[in-house]
Short mmCIF file of C-alpha atoms in Angstrom, two decimals:
data_model
loop_
_atom_site.label_atom_id
_atom_site.label_comp_id
_atom_site.label_asym_id
_atom_site.label_seq_id
_atom_site.Cartn_x
_atom_site.Cartn_y
_atom_site.Cartn_z
CA MET A 1 187.67 96.50 117.45
CA HIS A 2 188.16 93.01 115.70
CA ASN A 3 186.63 91.77 119.07
CA GLY A 4 183.55 93.89 118.78
CA GLY A 5 183.56 92.44 114.81
CA SER A 6 183.86 89.04 116.04
CA LYS A 7 180.84 90.00 118.67
CA ASN A 8 178.82 91.25 116.05
CA GLN A 9 179.61 88.47 113.25
CA LYS A 10 178.77 85.78 115.86
CA LYS A 11 175.31 87.19 117.01
CA THR A 12 174.00 88.11 113.21
CA GLY A 13 174.71 83.48 112.90
CA SER A 14 173.27 83.43 115.96
CA ALA A 15 169.68 85.27 114.72
CA LEU A 16 170.39 83.54 111.31
CA VAL A 17 169.66 80.24 113.12
CA ALA A 18 167.37 81.02 115.85
CA GLY A 19 164.70 83.28 113.54
CA ALA A 20 164.80 79.54 111.16
CA ILE A 21 164.00 77.58 113.79
CA ALA A 22 161.52 80.97 114.97
CA GLY A 23 159.83 80.80 111.70
CA ALA A 24 159.34 77.49 111.32
CA THR A 25 157.83 76.67 114.75
CA ALA A 26 155.31 79.55 114.51
CA LYS A 27 153.94 78.67 110.93
CA THR A 28 153.61 74.75 111.62
CA VAL A 29 151.47 75.72 114.18
CA ILE A 30 149.01 77.50 112.02
CA ALA A 31 149.81 75.71 108.52
CA PRO A 32 146.03 74.41 108.04
CA LEU A 33 144.84 77.76 108.75
CA GLU A 34 147.45 78.99 106.65
CA ARG A 35 145.71 76.97 104.15
CA SER A 36 142.16 77.66 104.69
CA LYS A 37 142.96 81.68 104.68
CA ILE A 38 144.89 81.53 101.43
CA TYR A 39 142.08 79.50 99.54
CA PHE A 40 139.69 82.69 100.26
CA GLN A 41 141.54 85.01 99.87
CA VAL A 42 141.95 83.98 95.92
CA SER A 43 138.32 83.09 95.39
CA SER A 44 135.94 85.75 94.21
CA THR A 45 132.90 83.59 94.91
CA GLU A 46 133.97 81.52 97.94
CA LYS A 47 132.10 83.55 100.73
CA TYR A 48 134.16 83.87 104.12
CA SER A 49 133.29 82.57 107.40
CA ILE A 50 134.57 81.20 110.37
CA ARG A 51 131.71 78.59 109.30
CA ALA A 52 133.16 78.18 106.35
CA VAL A 53 137.13 77.87 107.00
CA LEU A 54 135.86 74.65 109.85
CA HIS A 55 133.50 73.26 107.08
CA PHE A 56 137.00 73.87 105.14
CA ILE A 57 139.10 72.15 106.96
CA ALA A 58 136.66 69.17 107.92
CA ASP A 59 135.77 68.11 104.00
CA THR A 60 139.51 68.73 103.33
CA TYR A 61 140.22 65.83 106.07
CA ARG A 62 136.89 63.83 105.17
CA THR A 63 138.10 63.84 101.54
CA HIS A 64 141.67 64.12 101.39
CA GLY A 65 142.92 62.92 104.66
CA PHE A 66 144.80 65.12 107.92
CA THR A 67 147.89 65.26 105.30
CA THR A 68 146.01 67.00 103.01
CA LEU A 69 146.13 70.28 105.36
CA PHE A 70 149.42 70.33 105.27
CA LYS A 71 149.63 70.54 101.41
CA GLY A 72 152.02 73.29 100.37
CA HIS A 73 153.78 73.44 104.32
CA SER A 74 157.12 72.10 102.29
CA ALA A 75 156.93 75.13 99.50
CA GLN A 76 155.87 77.09 103.26
CA LEU A 77 158.72 75.55 105.46
CA ALA A 78 161.13 76.42 102.27
CA ARG A 79 160.34 79.92 102.60
CA VAL A 80 159.73 80.88 105.82
CA ILE A 81 162.87 79.40 107.32
CA PRO A 82 165.28 81.78 105.26
CA PHE A 83 162.25 84.54 105.19
CA SER A 84 162.33 84.42 109.16
CA ALA A 85 166.03 83.78 109.02
CA ILE A 86 167.05 86.57 107.24
CA GLN A 87 164.16 88.77 108.37
CA PHE A 88 165.54 88.75 112.23
CA ALA A 89 168.88 88.41 111.15
CA SER A 90 168.70 91.45 108.73
CA HIS A 91 167.14 92.96 112.09
CA GLU A 92 169.74 93.02 114.29
CA LYS A 93 172.27 94.05 111.55
CA TYR A 94 170.17 97.24 110.34
CA SER A 95 169.39 98.37 113.76
CA GLN A 96 173.06 98.34 114.46
CA TRP A 97 174.01 100.35 111.62
CA LEU A 98 170.96 102.55 112.11
CA ARG A 99 172.06 102.89 116.08
CA VAL A 100 168.84 102.58 116.94
CA ASP A 101 168.36 103.34 120.47
CA VAL A 102 172.00 104.13 121.07
CA ASP A 103 172.33 107.20 122.35
CA SER A 104 168.54 108.01 123.21
CA HIS A 105 165.29 107.32 121.25
CA THR A 106 164.86 107.27 118.12
CA PRO A 107 161.16 106.17 116.75
CA TRP A 108 162.10 107.36 113.36
CA ARG A 109 165.16 105.16 112.83
CA ARG A 110 163.18 102.31 115.13
CA LEU A 111 160.57 102.23 112.36
CA LEU A 112 163.14 102.73 109.04
CA SER A 113 164.89 99.57 110.21
CA GLY A 114 161.80 97.04 110.22
CA ALA A 115 160.74 98.25 106.61
CA LEU A 116 164.24 97.99 105.29
CA THR A 117 164.19 94.70 107.46
CA GLY A 118 160.50 93.50 105.75
CA LEU A 119 161.83 94.36 102.13
CA THR A 120 165.18 92.73 102.39
CA ALA A 121 163.81 89.41 103.80
CA SER A 122 160.58 89.49 101.84
CA PHE A 123 162.13 90.07 98.19
CA CYS A 124 164.94 87.40 98.54
CA THR A 125 162.21 84.79 99.45
CA TYR A 126 159.43 85.90 97.24
CA PRO A 127 159.68 83.19 94.38
CA LEU A 128 159.48 80.57 97.47
CA ASP A 129 155.94 82.35 97.98
CA SER A 130 154.28 82.68 95.11
CA ALA A 131 155.38 78.80 94.50
CA ARG A 132 153.42 77.94 97.91
CA ALA A 133 150.13 79.90 97.52
CA ILE A 134 150.36 77.66 93.80
CA LEU A 135 150.61 74.54 95.80
CA ALA A 136 147.88 75.25 97.94
CA ILE A 137 145.60 76.18 95.50
CA SER A 138 146.32 73.18 93.02
CA ASP A 139 144.59 70.15 92.05
CA PRO A 140 144.29 67.68 95.58
CA GLN A 141 143.99 65.12 93.55
CA HIS A 142 147.55 66.23 92.32
CA LYS A 143 150.58 65.44 94.66
CA HIS A 144 153.03 68.39 93.24
CA THR A 145 155.99 69.35 94.77
CA LEU A 146 157.87 72.77 95.59
CA ALA A 147 160.68 71.94 92.59
CA TRP A 148 157.23 71.07 90.60
CA VAL A 149 156.49 74.36 90.38
CA PHE A 150 160.35 75.74 89.53
CA VAL A 151 160.82 73.39 86.89
CA ASP A 152 157.31 73.98 85.67
CA ALA A 153 158.20 77.20 85.20
CA TYR A 154 161.33 76.82 83.50
CA LYS A 155 159.83 74.76 80.95
CA ASN A 156 157.42 76.72 79.92
CA GLY A 157 159.31 80.13 80.15
CA LYS A 158 157.35 81.44 83.05
CA LEU A 159 160.23 82.22 85.49
CA ARG A 160 159.66 85.73 86.38
CA SER A 161 156.31 85.31 86.74
CA LEU A 162 157.24 83.53 90.04
CA TYR A 163 157.86 87.21 90.95
CA ARG A 164 154.63 88.35 89.75
CA GLY A 165 153.37 90.65 92.76
CA VAL A 166 155.53 91.69 93.91
CA ILE A 167 155.72 95.08 93.95
CA PRO A 168 152.31 95.11 95.76
CA THR A 169 154.58 92.71 98.37
CA LEU A 170 157.03 95.29 98.84
CA LEU A 171 154.80 97.89 99.56
CA GLY A 172 152.99 96.07 101.64
CA MET A 173 156.65 94.42 103.74
CA ALA A 174 157.94 98.08 104.32
CA PRO A 175 155.01 99.16 106.15
CA TYR A 176 154.53 95.22 107.66
CA GLY A 177 158.04 95.07 108.66
CA GLY A 178 158.47 98.83 110.11
CA ILE A 179 155.12 98.63 112.12
CA ALA A 180 155.99 94.78 113.44
CA PHE A 181 159.45 95.77 114.67
CA PHE A 182 158.85 99.07 115.16
CA THR A 183 155.80 97.74 118.07
CA PHE A 184 157.47 94.97 119.31
CA ASP A 185 161.10 97.12 119.71
CA SER A 186 159.09 99.90 121.24
CA LEU A 187 157.37 97.86 124.24
CA THR A 188 160.37 95.93 124.82
CA LEU A 189 162.15 99.36 125.65
CA ILE A 190 159.10 100.53 127.55
CA HIS A 191 159.12 97.47 129.33
CA LYS A 192 162.32 97.60 130.16
CA GLU A 193 162.64 101.06 131.12
CA GLN A 194 159.83 100.74 133.88
CA THR A 195 160.49 97.32 135.67
CA GLY A 196 164.61 97.12 134.26
CA ARG A 197 164.64 92.90 133.69
CA GLN A 198 164.16 91.59 130.18
CA MET A 199 160.81 90.32 129.32
CA SER A 200 159.73 87.17 130.23
CA ASN A 201 159.37 84.56 127.95
CA LEU A 202 154.72 85.20 127.98
CA GLU A 203 155.53 88.72 127.86
CA ASN A 204 157.75 88.72 124.33
CA PHE A 205 154.65 86.53 123.23
CA ALA A 206 151.96 88.93 124.15
CA CYS A 207 154.49 91.80 122.45
CA GLY A 208 154.67 90.07 119.99
CA ALA A 209 150.70 89.23 119.48
CA VAL A 210 150.63 93.17 119.63
CA ALA A 211 153.07 93.89 116.77
CA GLY A 212 151.50 91.06 114.22
CA VAL A 213 147.81 91.88 114.72
CA THR A 214 148.67 95.76 114.13
CA SER A 215 150.56 95.32 110.77
CA GLN A 216 148.19 93.23 110.08
CA ALA A 217 145.42 95.03 109.88
CA ALA A 218 147.40 97.97 108.63
CA THR A 219 148.44 96.53 105.14
CA TYR A 220 145.98 93.08 104.72
CA PRO A 221 144.38 94.56 101.49
CA LEU A 222 147.65 94.82 99.78
CA ASP A 223 148.39 91.11 100.87
CA ILE A 224 144.66 90.36 99.08
CA VAL A 225 146.51 91.90 95.87
CA ARG A 226 149.46 90.43 96.00
CA ARG A 227 148.14 86.50 96.84
CA ARG A 228 145.60 86.60 93.23
CA MET A 229 148.33 88.18 91.48
CA GLN A 230 150.80 85.41 92.70
CA THR A 231 147.42 82.88 91.51
CA GLY A 232 146.89 84.25 88.04
CA ARG A 233 143.66 85.03 89.59
CA LEU A 234 143.96 89.01 88.57
CA PRO A 235 144.67 90.49 84.86
CA SER A 236 149.04 90.49 84.13
CA ASP A 237 148.37 94.16 83.29
CA CYS A 238 146.52 95.19 86.19
CA GLY A 239 147.74 97.82 88.32
CA ILE A 240 148.12 97.89 92.27
CA VAL A 241 145.45 100.75 92.64
CA ASP A 242 143.11 99.65 89.66
CA ALA A 243 143.35 95.98 91.89
CA LEU A 244 141.66 97.61 95.09
CA ARG A 245 139.32 99.34 93.33
CA MET A 246 137.97 96.53 91.17
CA ILE A 247 138.16 94.14 94.52
CA ILE A 248 136.38 96.65 97.14
CA LYS A 249 133.62 97.66 93.36
CA ASN A 250 132.79 93.48 92.72
CA GLU A 251 133.33 92.18 96.69
CA GLY A 252 133.04 94.81 99.12
CA PHE A 253 135.34 96.28 101.65
CA MET A 254 135.09 93.33 104.28
CA ASN A 255 134.49 90.58 101.76
CA GLY A 256 137.03 91.65 99.62
CA TRP A 257 139.68 93.77 100.72
CA TYR A 258 139.40 92.14 104.34
CA LYS A 259 138.02 88.92 103.04
CA GLY A 260 139.59 86.07 105.65
CA PHE A 261 140.96 88.35 108.28
CA SER A 262 138.94 87.72 110.72
CA MET A 263 140.99 84.66 110.89
CA ASN A 264 144.26 86.35 111.51
CA LEU A 265 142.69 87.36 114.03
CA PHE A 266 143.73 85.00 115.59
CA LYS A 267 146.23 83.73 113.15
CA SER A 268 148.45 86.49 113.49
CA PRO A 269 148.64 87.40 117.44
CA LEU A 270 149.85 83.43 117.65
CA THR A 271 151.94 83.02 115.36
CA SER A 272 154.08 86.47 115.76
CA GLY A 273 153.80 85.85 119.39
CA ILE A 274 155.23 82.19 119.00
CA SER A 275 157.86 83.81 116.71
CA PHE A 276 158.99 86.70 118.91
CA MET A 277 159.05 84.44 121.49
CA THR A 278 161.15 81.67 120.39
CA TYR A 279 163.80 84.38 118.42
CA GLN A 280 164.22 85.96 121.28
CA THR A 281 164.39 82.87 123.75
CA LEU A 282 166.66 81.32 121.51
CA LEU A 283 168.96 84.25 120.61
CA ALA A 284 169.55 84.76 124.07
CA LYS A 285 171.03 81.13 125.21
CA PHE A 286 173.17 81.35 122.00
CA VAL A 287 174.97 84.34 122.36
CA ASN A 288 175.10 83.85 126.27
CA ARG A 289 176.50 80.08 125.49
CA SER A 290 179.14 82.22 123.08
CA THR A 291 180.29 84.58 125.94
#
């Protein structure tokens, strides 16, 4: 029992490190696209299109320089490193505690494990996500930092505002995490049963990409509401249902609820694919090294 507990602790530690590196790698690759997505998400007047995104990136680069495309990225990394570490490590623990697919196929436990994973990681890192959104839309003339957001919120007695939008986030992350990990774990299980071997890096990337775009499509409208609540673009007393109604009434389905989603058809599978592939590769190396 002692050896088993020690082995599980080592795997959890390996999952934390591998998850942190995986998240940082994936988010750095797509940082300019992420900043563009947030800009269009929080605006109720700017029309989203691929051309508009390219124009925004080119204009930002031309006017303010290359590094401005990564504005808010330090906050992104400060959030995504602990988020990804907690996400992957907690998924390992929840899967262990729920005995997912141990004696037989347990799809509902697989789904529940992913949902609990999403809730845990999101709640723990939500203030960092709010700070990143605020930095991404702040005036480029002012070189604000992540620390500035927290200091400013503290000075003005608005620390609680950093949790504005947390409810739609948790409501979105439960199905998002559930669907993402359920999809990836199910594809991994099917692959192993059919081939009798572990997936290659490319196969991990492909399955992660499918998991990412599937979960993103199912929960994207709640992401729109979350971003607008975080950045104060909705009344403070506006509920989730009211916000969804207001957005679809004023802006429509594709230009409101799914504004910027076409970018996610490229960004989400790329991010998720890189993240799952990097995590699985590093975890296998760390675990093998410790045995």
